[in-house]
Coordinates of N, CA, C and O and ligand atoms in Angstrom, one line a residue:
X1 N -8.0 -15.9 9.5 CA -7.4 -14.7 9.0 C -6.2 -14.3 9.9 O -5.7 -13.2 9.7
X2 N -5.7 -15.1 10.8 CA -4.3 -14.8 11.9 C -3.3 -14.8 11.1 O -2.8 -13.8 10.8
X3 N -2.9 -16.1 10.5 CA -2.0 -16.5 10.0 C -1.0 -15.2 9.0 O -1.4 -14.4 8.2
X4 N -0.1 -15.5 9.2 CA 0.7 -14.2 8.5 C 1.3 -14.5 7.1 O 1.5 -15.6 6.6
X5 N 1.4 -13.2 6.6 CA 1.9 -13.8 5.1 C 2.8 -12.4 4.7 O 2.5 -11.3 5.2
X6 N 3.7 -12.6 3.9 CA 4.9 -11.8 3.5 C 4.6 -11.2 2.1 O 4.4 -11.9 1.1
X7 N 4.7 -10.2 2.1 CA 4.3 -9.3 0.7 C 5.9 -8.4 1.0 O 6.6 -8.2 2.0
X8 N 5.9 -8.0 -0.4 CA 7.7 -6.9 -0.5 C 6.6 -5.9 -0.5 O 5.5 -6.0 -0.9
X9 N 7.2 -4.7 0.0 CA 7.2 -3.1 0.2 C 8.3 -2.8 -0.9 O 9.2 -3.6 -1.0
X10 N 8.3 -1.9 -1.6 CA 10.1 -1.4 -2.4 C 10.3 -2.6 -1.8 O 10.1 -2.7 -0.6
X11 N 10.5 -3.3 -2.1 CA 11.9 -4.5 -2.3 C 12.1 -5.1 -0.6 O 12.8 -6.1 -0.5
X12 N 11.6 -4.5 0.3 CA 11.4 -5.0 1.5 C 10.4 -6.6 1.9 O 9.2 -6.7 1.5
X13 N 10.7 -7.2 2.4 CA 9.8 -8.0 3.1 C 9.0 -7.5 4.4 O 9.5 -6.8 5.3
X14 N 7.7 -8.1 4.3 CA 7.1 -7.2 5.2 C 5.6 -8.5 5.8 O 4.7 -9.0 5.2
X15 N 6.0 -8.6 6.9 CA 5.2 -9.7 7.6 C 3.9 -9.2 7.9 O 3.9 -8.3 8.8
X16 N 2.5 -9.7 7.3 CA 1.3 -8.8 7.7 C 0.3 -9.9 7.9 O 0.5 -11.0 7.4
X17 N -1.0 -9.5 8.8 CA -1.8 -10.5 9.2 C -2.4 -10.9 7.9 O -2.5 -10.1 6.9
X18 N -3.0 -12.5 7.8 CA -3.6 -12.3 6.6 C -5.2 -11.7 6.7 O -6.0 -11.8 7.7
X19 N -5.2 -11.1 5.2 CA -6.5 -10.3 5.5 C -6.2 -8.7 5.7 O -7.1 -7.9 5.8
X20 N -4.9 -8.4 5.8 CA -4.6 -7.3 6.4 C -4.7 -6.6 4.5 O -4.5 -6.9 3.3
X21 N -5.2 -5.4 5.3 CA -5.1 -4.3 3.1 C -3.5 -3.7 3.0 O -2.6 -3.3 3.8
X22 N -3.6 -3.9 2.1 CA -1.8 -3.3 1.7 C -1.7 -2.0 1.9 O -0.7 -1.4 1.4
X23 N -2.5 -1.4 2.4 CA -2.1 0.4 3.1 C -1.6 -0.2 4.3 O -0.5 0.4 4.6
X24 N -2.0 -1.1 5.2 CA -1.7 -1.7 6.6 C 0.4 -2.2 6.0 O 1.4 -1.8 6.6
X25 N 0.4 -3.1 5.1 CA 1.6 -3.3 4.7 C 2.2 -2.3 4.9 O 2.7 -2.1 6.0
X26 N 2.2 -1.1 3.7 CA 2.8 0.1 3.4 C 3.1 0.9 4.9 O 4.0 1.7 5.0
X27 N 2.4 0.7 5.8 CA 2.2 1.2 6.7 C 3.6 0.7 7.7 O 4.5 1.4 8.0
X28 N 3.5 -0.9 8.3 CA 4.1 -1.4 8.5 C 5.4 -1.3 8.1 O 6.3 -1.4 8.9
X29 N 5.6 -1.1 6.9 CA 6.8 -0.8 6.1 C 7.9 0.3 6.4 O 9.1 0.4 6.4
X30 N 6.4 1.3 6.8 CA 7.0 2.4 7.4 C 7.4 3.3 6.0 O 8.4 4.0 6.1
X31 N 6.7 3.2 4.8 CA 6.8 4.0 4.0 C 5.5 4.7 3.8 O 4.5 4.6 4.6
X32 N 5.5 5.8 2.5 CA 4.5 6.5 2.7 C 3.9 6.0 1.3 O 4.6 5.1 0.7
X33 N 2.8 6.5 0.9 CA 2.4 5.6 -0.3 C 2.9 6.5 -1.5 O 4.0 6.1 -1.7
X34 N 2.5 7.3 -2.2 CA 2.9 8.0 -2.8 C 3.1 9.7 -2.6 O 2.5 10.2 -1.6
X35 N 3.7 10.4 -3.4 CA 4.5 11.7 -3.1 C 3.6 12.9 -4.2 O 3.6 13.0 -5.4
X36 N 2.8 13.7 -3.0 CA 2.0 14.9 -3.5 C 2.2 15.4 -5.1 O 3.0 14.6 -5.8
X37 N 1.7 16.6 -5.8 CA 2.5 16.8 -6.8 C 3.7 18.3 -6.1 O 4.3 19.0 -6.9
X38 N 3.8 18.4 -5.0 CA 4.7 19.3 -4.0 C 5.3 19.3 -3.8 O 6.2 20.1 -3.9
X39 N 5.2 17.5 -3.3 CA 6.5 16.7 -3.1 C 6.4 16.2 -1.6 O 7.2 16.0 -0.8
X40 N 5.1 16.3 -1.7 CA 4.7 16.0 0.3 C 4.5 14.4 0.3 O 3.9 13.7 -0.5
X41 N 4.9 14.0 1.3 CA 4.7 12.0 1.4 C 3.1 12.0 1.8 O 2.8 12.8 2.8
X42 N 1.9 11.1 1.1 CA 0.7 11.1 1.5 C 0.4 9.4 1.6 O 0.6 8.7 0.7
X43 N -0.2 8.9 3.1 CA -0.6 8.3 3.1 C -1.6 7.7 3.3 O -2.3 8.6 2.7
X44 N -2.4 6.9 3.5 CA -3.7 6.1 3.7 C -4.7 7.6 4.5 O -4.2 8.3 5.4
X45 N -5.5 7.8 4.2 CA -6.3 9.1 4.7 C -7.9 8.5 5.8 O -8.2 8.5 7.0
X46 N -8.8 7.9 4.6 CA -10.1 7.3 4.8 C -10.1 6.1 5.1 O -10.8 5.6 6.0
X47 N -9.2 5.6 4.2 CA -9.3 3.5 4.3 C -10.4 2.9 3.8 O -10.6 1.7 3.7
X48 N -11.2 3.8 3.4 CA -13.0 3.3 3.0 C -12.9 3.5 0.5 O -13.6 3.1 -0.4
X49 N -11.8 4.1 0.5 CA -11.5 4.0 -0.8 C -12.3 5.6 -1.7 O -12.6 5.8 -2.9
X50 N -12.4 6.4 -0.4 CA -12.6 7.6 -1.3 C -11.8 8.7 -1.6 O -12.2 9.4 -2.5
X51 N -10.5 9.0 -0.8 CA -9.7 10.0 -0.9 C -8.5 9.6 -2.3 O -7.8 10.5 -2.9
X52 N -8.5 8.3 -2.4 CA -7.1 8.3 -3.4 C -6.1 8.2 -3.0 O -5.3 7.6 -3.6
X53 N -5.6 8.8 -1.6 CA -4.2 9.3 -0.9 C -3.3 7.9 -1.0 O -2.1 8.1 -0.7
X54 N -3.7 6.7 -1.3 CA -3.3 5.4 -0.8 C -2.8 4.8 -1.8 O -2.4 3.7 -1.9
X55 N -2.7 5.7 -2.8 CA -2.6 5.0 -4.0 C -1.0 4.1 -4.4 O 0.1 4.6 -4.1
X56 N -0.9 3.0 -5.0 CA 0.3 2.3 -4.9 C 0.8 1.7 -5.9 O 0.2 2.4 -6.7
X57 N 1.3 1.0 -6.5 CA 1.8 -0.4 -7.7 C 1.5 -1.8 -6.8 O 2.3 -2.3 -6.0
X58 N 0.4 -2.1 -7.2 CA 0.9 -3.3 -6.7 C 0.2 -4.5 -7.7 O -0.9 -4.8 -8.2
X59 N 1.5 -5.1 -7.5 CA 2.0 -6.6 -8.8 C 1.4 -5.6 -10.0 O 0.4 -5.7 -10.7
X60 N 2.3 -4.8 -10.0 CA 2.5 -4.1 -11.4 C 1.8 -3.3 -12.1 O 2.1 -2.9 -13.2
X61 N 0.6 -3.1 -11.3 CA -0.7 -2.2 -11.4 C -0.4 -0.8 -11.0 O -0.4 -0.6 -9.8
X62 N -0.1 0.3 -11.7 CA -0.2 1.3 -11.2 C -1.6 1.8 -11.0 O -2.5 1.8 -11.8
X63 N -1.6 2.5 -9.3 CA -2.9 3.5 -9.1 C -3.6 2.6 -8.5 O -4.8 2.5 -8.8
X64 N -3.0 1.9 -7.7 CA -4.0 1.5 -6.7 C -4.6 1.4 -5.4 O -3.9 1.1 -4.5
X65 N -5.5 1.5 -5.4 CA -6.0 2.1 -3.7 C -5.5 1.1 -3.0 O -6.0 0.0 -3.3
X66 N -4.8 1.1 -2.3 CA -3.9 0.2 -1.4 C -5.0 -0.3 -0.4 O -5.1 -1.5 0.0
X67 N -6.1 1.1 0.1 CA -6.8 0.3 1.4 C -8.2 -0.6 0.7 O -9.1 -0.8 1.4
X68 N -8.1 -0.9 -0.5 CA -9.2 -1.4 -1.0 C -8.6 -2.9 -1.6 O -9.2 -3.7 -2.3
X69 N -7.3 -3.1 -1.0 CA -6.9 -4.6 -1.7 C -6.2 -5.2 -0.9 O -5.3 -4.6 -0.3
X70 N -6.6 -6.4 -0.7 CA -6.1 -7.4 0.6 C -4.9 -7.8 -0.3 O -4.8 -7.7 -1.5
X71 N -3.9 -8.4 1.1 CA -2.1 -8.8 1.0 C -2.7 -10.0 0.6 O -3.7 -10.6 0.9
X72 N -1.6 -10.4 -0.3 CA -2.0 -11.9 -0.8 C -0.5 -12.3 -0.6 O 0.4 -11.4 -0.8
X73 N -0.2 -13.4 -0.2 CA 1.6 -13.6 -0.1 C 2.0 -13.4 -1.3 O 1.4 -13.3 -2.4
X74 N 3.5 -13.3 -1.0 CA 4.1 -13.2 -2.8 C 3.6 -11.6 -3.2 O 4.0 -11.5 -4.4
X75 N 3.0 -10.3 -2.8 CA 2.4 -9.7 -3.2 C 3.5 -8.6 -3.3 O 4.1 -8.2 -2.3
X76 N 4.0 -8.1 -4.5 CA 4.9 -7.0 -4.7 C 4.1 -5.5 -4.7 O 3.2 -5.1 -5.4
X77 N 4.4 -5.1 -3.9 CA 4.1 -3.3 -3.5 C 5.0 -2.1 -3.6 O 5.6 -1.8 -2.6
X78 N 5.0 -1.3 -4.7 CA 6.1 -0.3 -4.6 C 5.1 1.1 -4.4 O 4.0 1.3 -4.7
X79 N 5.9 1.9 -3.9 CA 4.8 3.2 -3.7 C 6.1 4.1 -4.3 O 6.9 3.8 -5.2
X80 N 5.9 5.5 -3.6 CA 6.9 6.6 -4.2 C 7.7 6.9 -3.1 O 8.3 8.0 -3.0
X81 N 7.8 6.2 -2.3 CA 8.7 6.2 -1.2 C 10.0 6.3 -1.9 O 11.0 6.3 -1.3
Ligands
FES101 S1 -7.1 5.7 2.1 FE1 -8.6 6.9 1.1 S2 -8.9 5.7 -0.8 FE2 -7.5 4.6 0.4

């Protein structure tokens, strides 16, 4: 599980361990996952998949718990960053 693998953030490339959850990407990314209904940036909260706060697009899935899905290479991730 060392070995690294590249998933896009928004359109970014983003080098993560493999095995790492794509809240850890988003993280790395340095973005936030998605934007309150306020307009506040909310990120990864629990990691255990109860809060929602993490929620993302990924490979074209809207609404998904980011800390509940491992990077797979090739893995496209957009949040509301
Ligand atoms: S961080 Fe709470 S559900 Fe993902």
């Amino acid at each position: 599980m060392s070995d690294q693998i590249t998933v896009s953030v928004n359109g970014s490339r983003v080098l993560v361990p493999g095995g790492a959850s794509v809240a850890v990407a988003i993280a790395i990314a340095g973005a936030h996952c998605r934007t309150s209904v306020t307009g506040e940036p909310r990120r990864a909260l629990c990691a255990i998949g109860i809060c929602f706060e993490c929620r993302a697009q990924i490979d074209g899935v809207q609404h998904q718990r980011s800390c509940q899905v491992s990077c797979r290479d090739g893995m496209q991730v957009n949040t509301d960053d």
